[in-house]
Coordinates of C-alpha atoms in Angstrom, one line a residue:
X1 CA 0.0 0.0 0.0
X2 CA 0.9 3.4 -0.8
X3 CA 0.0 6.6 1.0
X4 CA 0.3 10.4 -0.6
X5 CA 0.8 12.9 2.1
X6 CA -1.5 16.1 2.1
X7 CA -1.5 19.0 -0.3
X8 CA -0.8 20.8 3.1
X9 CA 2.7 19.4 3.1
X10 CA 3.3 19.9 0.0
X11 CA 3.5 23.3 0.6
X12 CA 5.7 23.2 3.5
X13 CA 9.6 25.1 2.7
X14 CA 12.4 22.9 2.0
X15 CA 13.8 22.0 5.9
X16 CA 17.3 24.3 5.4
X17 CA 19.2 23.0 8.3
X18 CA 18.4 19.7 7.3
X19 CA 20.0 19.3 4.0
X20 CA 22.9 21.4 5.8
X21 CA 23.4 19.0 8.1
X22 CA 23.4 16.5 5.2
X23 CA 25.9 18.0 3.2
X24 CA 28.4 18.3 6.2
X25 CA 27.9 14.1 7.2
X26 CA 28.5 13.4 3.7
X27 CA 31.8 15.7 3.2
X28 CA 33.2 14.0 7.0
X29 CA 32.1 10.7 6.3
X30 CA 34.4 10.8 3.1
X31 CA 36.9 11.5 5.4
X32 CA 37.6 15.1 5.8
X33 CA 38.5 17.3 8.9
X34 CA 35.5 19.6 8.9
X35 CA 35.3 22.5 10.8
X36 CA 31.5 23.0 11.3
X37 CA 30.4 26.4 11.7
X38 CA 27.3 25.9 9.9
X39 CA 25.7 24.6 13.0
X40 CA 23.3 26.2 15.7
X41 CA 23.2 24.0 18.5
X42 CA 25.1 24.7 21.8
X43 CA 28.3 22.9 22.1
X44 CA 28.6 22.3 26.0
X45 CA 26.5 20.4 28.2
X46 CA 24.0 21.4 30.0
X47 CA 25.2 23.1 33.8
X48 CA 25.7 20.5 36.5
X49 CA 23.1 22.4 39.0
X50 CA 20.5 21.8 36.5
X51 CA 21.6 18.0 35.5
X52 CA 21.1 17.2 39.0
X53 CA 17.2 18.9 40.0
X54 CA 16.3 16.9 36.8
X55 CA 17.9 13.7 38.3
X56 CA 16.3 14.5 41.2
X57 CA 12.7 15.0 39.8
X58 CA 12.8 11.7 37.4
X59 CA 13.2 9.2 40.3
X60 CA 10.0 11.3 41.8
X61 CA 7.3 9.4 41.5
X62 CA 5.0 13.1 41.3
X63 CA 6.5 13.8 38.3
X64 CA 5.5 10.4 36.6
X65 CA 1.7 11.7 35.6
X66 CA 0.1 14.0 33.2
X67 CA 1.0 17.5 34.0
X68 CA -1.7 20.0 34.0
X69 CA -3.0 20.9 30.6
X70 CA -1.5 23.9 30.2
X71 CA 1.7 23.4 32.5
X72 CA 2.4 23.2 36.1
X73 CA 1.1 26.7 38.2
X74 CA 4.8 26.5 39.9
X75 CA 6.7 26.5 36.3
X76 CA 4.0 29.8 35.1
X77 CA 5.0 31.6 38.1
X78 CA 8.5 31.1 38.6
X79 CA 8.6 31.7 34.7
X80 CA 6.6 35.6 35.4
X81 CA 8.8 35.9 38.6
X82 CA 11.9 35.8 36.9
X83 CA 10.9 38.4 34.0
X84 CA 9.8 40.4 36.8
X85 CA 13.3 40.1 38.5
X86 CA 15.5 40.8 35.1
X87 CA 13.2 42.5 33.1
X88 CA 10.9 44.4 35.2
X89 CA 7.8 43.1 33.7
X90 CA 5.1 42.0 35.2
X91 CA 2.6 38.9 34.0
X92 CA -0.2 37.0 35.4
X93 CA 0.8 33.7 36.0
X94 CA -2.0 32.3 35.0
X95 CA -3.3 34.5 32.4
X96 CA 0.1 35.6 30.6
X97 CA 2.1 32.9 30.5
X98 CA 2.1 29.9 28.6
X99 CA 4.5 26.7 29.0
X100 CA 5.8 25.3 25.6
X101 CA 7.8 22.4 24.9
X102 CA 10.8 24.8 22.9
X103 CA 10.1 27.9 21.5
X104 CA 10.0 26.7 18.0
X105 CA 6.4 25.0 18.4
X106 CA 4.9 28.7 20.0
X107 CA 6.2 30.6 16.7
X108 CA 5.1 27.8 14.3
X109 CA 1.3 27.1 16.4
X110 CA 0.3 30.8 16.2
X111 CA -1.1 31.0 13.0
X112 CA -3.7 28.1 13.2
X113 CA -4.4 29.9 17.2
X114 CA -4.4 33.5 15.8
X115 CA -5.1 33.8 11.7
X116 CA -7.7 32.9 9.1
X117 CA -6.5 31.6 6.1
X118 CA -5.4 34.1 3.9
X119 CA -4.4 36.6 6.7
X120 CA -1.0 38.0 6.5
X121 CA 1.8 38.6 8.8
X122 CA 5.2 39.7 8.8
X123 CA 8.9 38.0 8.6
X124 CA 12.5 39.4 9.1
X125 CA 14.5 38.8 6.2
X126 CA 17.4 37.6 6.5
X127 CA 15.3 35.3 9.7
X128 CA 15.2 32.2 11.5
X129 CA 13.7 29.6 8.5
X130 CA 10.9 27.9 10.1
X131 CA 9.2 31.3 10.2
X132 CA 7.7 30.5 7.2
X133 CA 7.0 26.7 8.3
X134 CA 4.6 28.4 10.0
X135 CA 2.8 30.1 7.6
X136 CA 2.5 27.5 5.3
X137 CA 0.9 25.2 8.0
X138 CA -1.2 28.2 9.5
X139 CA -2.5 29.0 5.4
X140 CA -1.3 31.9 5.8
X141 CA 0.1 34.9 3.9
X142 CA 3.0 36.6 4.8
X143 CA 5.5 40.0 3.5
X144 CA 8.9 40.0 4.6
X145 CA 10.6 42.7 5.9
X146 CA 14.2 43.3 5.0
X147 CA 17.0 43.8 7.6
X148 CA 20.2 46.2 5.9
X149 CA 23.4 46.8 7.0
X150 CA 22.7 50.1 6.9
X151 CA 20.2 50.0 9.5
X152 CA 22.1 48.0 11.6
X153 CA 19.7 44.9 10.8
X154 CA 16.7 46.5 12.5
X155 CA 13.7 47.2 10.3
X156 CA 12.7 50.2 9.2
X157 CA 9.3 50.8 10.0
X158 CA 8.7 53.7 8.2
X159 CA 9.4 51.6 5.0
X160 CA 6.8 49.3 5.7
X161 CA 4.1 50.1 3.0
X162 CA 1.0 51.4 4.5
X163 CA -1.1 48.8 2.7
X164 CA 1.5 46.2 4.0
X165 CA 1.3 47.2 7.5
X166 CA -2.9 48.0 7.9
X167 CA -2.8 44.5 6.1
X168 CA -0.8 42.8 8.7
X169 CA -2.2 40.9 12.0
X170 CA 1.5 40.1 13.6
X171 CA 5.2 41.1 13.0
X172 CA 7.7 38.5 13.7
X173 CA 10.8 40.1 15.2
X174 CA 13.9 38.4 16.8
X175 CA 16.7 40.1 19.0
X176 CA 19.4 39.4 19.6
X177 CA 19.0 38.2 16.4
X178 CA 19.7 34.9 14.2
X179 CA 21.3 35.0 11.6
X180 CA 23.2 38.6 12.1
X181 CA 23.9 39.0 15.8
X182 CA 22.5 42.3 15.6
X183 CA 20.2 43.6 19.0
X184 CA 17.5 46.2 19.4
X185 CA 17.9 49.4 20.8
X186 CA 15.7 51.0 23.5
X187 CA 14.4 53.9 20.6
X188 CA 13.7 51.0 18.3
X189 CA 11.4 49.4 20.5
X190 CA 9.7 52.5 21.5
X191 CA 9.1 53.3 17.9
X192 CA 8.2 49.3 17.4
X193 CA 5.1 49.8 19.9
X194 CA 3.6 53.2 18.8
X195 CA 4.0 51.6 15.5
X196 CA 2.0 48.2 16.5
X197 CA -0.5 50.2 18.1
X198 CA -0.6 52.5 15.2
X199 CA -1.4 49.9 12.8
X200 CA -3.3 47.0 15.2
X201 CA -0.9 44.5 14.4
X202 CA 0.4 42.2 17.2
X203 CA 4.5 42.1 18.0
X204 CA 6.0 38.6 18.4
X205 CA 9.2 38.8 19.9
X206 CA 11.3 35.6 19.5
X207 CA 13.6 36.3 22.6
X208 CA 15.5 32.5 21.9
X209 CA 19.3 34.8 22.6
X210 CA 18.1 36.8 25.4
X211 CA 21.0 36.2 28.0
X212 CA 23.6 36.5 25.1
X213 CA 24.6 39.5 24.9
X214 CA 28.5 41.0 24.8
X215 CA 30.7 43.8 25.8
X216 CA 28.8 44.6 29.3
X217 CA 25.8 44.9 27.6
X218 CA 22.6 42.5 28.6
X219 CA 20.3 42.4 26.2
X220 CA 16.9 44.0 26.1
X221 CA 13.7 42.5 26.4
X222 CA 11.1 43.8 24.4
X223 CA 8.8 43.6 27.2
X224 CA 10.5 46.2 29.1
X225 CA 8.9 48.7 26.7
X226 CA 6.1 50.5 28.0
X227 CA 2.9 49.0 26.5
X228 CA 4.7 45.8 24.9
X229 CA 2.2 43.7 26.7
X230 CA -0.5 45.5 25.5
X231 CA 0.5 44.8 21.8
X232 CA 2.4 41.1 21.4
X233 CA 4.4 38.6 23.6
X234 CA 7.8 37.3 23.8
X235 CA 8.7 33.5 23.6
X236 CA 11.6 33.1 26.2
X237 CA 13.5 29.5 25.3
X238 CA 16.4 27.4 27.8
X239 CA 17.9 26.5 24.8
X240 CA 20.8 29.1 24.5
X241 CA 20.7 30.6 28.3
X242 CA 21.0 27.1 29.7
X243 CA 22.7 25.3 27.1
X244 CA 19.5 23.1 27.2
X245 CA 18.7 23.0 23.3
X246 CA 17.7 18.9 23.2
X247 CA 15.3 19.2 26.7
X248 CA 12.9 21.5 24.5
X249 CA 11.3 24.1 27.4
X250 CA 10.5 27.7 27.0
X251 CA 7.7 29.4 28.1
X252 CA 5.5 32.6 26.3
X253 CA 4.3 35.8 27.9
X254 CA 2.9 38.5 27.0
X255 CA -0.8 39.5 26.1
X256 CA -3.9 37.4 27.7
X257 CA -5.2 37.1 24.3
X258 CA -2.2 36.1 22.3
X259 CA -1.5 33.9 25.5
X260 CA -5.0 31.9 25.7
X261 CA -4.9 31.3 21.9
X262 CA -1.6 29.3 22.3
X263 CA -3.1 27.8 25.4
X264 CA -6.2 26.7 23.8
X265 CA -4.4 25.4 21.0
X266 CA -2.0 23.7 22.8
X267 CA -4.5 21.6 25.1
X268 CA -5.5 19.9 21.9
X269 CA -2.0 19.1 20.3
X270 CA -0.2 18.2 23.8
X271 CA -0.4 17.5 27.9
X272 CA 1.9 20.3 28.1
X273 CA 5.5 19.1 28.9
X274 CA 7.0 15.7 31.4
X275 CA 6.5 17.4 35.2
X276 CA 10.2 16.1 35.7
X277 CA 11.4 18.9 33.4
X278 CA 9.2 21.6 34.3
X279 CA 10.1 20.9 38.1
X280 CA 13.9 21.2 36.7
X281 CA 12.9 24.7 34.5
X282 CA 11.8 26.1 37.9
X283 CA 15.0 24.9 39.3
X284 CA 17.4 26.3 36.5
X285 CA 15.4 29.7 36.9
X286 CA 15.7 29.9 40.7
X287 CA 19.1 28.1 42.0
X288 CA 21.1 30.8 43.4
X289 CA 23.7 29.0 41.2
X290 CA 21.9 30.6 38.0
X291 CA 23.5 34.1 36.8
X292 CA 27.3 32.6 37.4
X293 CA 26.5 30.0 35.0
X294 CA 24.8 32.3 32.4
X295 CA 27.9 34.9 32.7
X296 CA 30.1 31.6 32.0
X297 CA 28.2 30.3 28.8
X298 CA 28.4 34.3 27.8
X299 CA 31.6 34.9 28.9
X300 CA 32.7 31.7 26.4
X301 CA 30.9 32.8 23.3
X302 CA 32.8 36.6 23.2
X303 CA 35.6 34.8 23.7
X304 CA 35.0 32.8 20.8
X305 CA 33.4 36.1 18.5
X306 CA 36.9 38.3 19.5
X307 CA 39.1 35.1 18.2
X308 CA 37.2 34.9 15.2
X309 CA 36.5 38.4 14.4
X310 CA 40.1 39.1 15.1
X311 CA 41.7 36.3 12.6
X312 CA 38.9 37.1 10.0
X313 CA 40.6 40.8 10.0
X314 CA 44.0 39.6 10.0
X315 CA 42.8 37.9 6.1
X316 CA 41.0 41.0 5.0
X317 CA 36.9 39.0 5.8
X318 CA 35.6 42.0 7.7
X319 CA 32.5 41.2 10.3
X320 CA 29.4 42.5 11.7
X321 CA 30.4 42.2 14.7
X322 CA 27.8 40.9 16.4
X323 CA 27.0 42.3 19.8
X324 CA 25.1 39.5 21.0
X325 CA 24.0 35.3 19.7
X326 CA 26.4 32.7 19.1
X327 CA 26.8 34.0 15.5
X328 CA 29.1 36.2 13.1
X329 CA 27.3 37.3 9.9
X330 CA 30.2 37.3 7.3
X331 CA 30.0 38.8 3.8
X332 CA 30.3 36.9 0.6
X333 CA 33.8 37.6 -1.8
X334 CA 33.2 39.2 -4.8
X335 CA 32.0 36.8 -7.5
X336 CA 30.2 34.2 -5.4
X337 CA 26.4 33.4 -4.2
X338 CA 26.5 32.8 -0.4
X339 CA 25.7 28.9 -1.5
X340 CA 28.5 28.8 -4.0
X341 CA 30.9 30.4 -1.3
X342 CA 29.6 27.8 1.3
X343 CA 30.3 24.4 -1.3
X344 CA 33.7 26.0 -1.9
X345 CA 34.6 27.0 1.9
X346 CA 33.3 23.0 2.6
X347 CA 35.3 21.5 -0.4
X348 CA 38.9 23.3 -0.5
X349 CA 38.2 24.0 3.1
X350 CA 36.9 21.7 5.1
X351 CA 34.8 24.3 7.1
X352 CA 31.3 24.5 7.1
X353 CA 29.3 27.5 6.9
X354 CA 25.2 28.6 6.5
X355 CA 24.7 30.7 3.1
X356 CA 22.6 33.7 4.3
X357 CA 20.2 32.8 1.5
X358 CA 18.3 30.3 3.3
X359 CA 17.5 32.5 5.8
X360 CA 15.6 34.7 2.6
X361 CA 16.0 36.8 0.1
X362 CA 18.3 39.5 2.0
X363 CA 20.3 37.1 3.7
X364 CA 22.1 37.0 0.1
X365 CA 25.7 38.2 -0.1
X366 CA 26.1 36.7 3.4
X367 CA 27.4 33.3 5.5
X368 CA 26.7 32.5 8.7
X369 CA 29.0 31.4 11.2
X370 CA 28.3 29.5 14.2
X371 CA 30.5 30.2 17.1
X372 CA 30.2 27.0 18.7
X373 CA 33.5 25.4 18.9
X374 CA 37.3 26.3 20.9
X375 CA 38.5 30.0 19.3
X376 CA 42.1 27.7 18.7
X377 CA 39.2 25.3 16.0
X378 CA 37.8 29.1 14.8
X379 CA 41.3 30.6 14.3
X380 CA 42.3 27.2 12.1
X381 CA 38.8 27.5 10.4
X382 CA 39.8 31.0 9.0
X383 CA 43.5 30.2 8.3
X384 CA 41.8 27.5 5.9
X385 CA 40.1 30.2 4.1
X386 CA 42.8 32.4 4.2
X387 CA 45.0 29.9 2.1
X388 CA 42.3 30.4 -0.7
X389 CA 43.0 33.9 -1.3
X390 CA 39.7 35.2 -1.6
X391 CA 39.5 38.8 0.5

């Protein structure tokens, strides 16, 4: 027997990372030395203190039911308590927040919890691919907006067409941001909310890099604007803070409305997430052990941008010099696409890179490197690509 899948998946974007990550096991298992940059995923495991409460919560035989429908009470507060802390925002527990199982399944729900088909939203471009998984799932529409150099990668709102933007019913935005390491500014986000209000469209702040931040400078959350709540939410992941990418826990908060949608939706796709782990996500959030760790995973990823940035110099590649992520957005030699540049840097190289163009249109002219290995690995990567003579 033979089964066709659905028209609906038909429709669904080619999966980016994955044929990445396909190209790379094919180049290493013919034998090469590659230097993967190309990847997103944290390098180091996860911290001891948060190993442990996990252990600890497995072998209890609480944790070993359903959770709540829409996450443990505990989790929802510790997760408003500790935006309240760093952020100075304040949510209802129980109203406000929602418990997801990753980020990435809160930013690809929304449009089946939020749209109609044939609504329209808006994408960063150069952004984070799956974006658009989610509007071909959610039958969507969407217009991109594009992040310039000359803008620092922030959009410029007052180049949004007016039909665009009274067309519009939510903005995806993402700072720090993947793929060019750029972060918002306190004006920007000012100007982002008179904007939304402005215009009725809803702000959804993927917050996935919000502890990385360099050069003394944390991050801003775009709830810290005054009337961010009253316009969108922010998805806040473990991923990248805790170095917890595989456990897949993050947590939403923002508007009610936003915030019940994803709810609602949620108690028909899951049971929210395995007690064990949301007893551990209160854990990670509250140990007293928690902002020593986070300034050490920080501390480790400058180190890593300064060795790159300063051997990419040293061959003529001149960054962006990203001021938060675990990336460097590198431009493309003269003469190449960012995919040509990638098969060459991967077959006369042996380093892997992420050609800006799958992250859209404007992410052309661009590679993306992931700074997720030793800065002596990074230094070798570039004198590689230094040998080829290309800057």
């Amino acid at each position: 027997m033979e089964f066709q899948q659905s028209k609906l998946l038909d429709t669904l974007p080619k999966q980016f990372f994955a044929s990445l990550v396909a190209k790379v096991n094919q180049k290493i298992a013919s034998g090469v030395d590659v230097i993967n940059l190309g990847q997103g995923n944290p390098d180091k495991p996860t911290p001891d203190y948060i190993v442990k409460a996990t252990q600890k919560w497995v072998a209890d035989p609480k944790t070993h039911k359903y959770s709540p429908f829409q996450g443990l009470p505990a989790f929802k507060k510790a997760a408003a308590n500790f935006y309240a802390e760093k952020y100075g925002a304040h949510f209802d527990p129980e109203q406000e927040v929602a418990i997801l199982g990753g980020s990435k399944i809160g930013l690809v729900e929304l449009p089946w919890a939020l749209m109609n088909p044939g609504d329209t939203y808006l994408l960063p471009d150069p952004g984070y691919p799956d974006y658009f998984s989610g509007a071909a799932l959610g039958e969507v529409n969407f217009e991109t907006v594009p992040l310039l150099a000359e803008n620092n990668f922030l959009p410029d709102l007052k180049a949004i067409p007016e039909e665009v933007a009274r067309r519009a019913k939510f903005f995806y935005l993402n700072y720090p941001n993947n793929p060019t390491g750029a972060v918002a500014t306190k004006e920007f986000y000012t100007e982002l909310v008179a904007w939304a209000k402005k215009y009725h469209v809803g702000i959804i702040s993927d917050f996935a890099y919000g502890a990385l931040g360099f050069d003394g400078e944390e991050p801003l959350s775009f709830m810290q604007t005054p009337g961010a709540k009253e316009v969108g939410i922010e998805f806040y992941t473990f991923s990248k803070t805790f170095n917890m990418a595989g456990w897949r826990v993050a947590f939403a908060v923002g508007n009610k409305d936003i915030i019940g949608a994803l709810n609602l939706i949620q108690d028909h796709l899951f049971v929210s997430l395995f007690p064990a782990l949301q007893y551990a996500a209160i854990d990670a959030l509250t140990d007293p052990q928690r902002d020593g760790e986070i300034k050490k995973i920080v501390s480790r990823y400058e180190k890593r941008r300064n060795a790159f940035v300063s051997a990419a110099e040293k061959i003529g590649w001149h960054a962006f010099v990203p001021k938060g992520t675990f990336y460097a957005w590198m431009p493309v030699p003269k003469g190449y696409t960012s995919e040509s540049f990638a098969d060459l840097l991967l077959d006369k190289a042996g380093v892997a890179v992420a050609p800006g163009a799958g992250f859209g249109k404007h992410g052309e002219g661009y590679v993306r490197i992931g700074l997720l290995i030793a800065p002596a690995r990074l230094e070798e990567a570039v004198e590689r690509i230094g040998k080829l003579d290309l800057f």
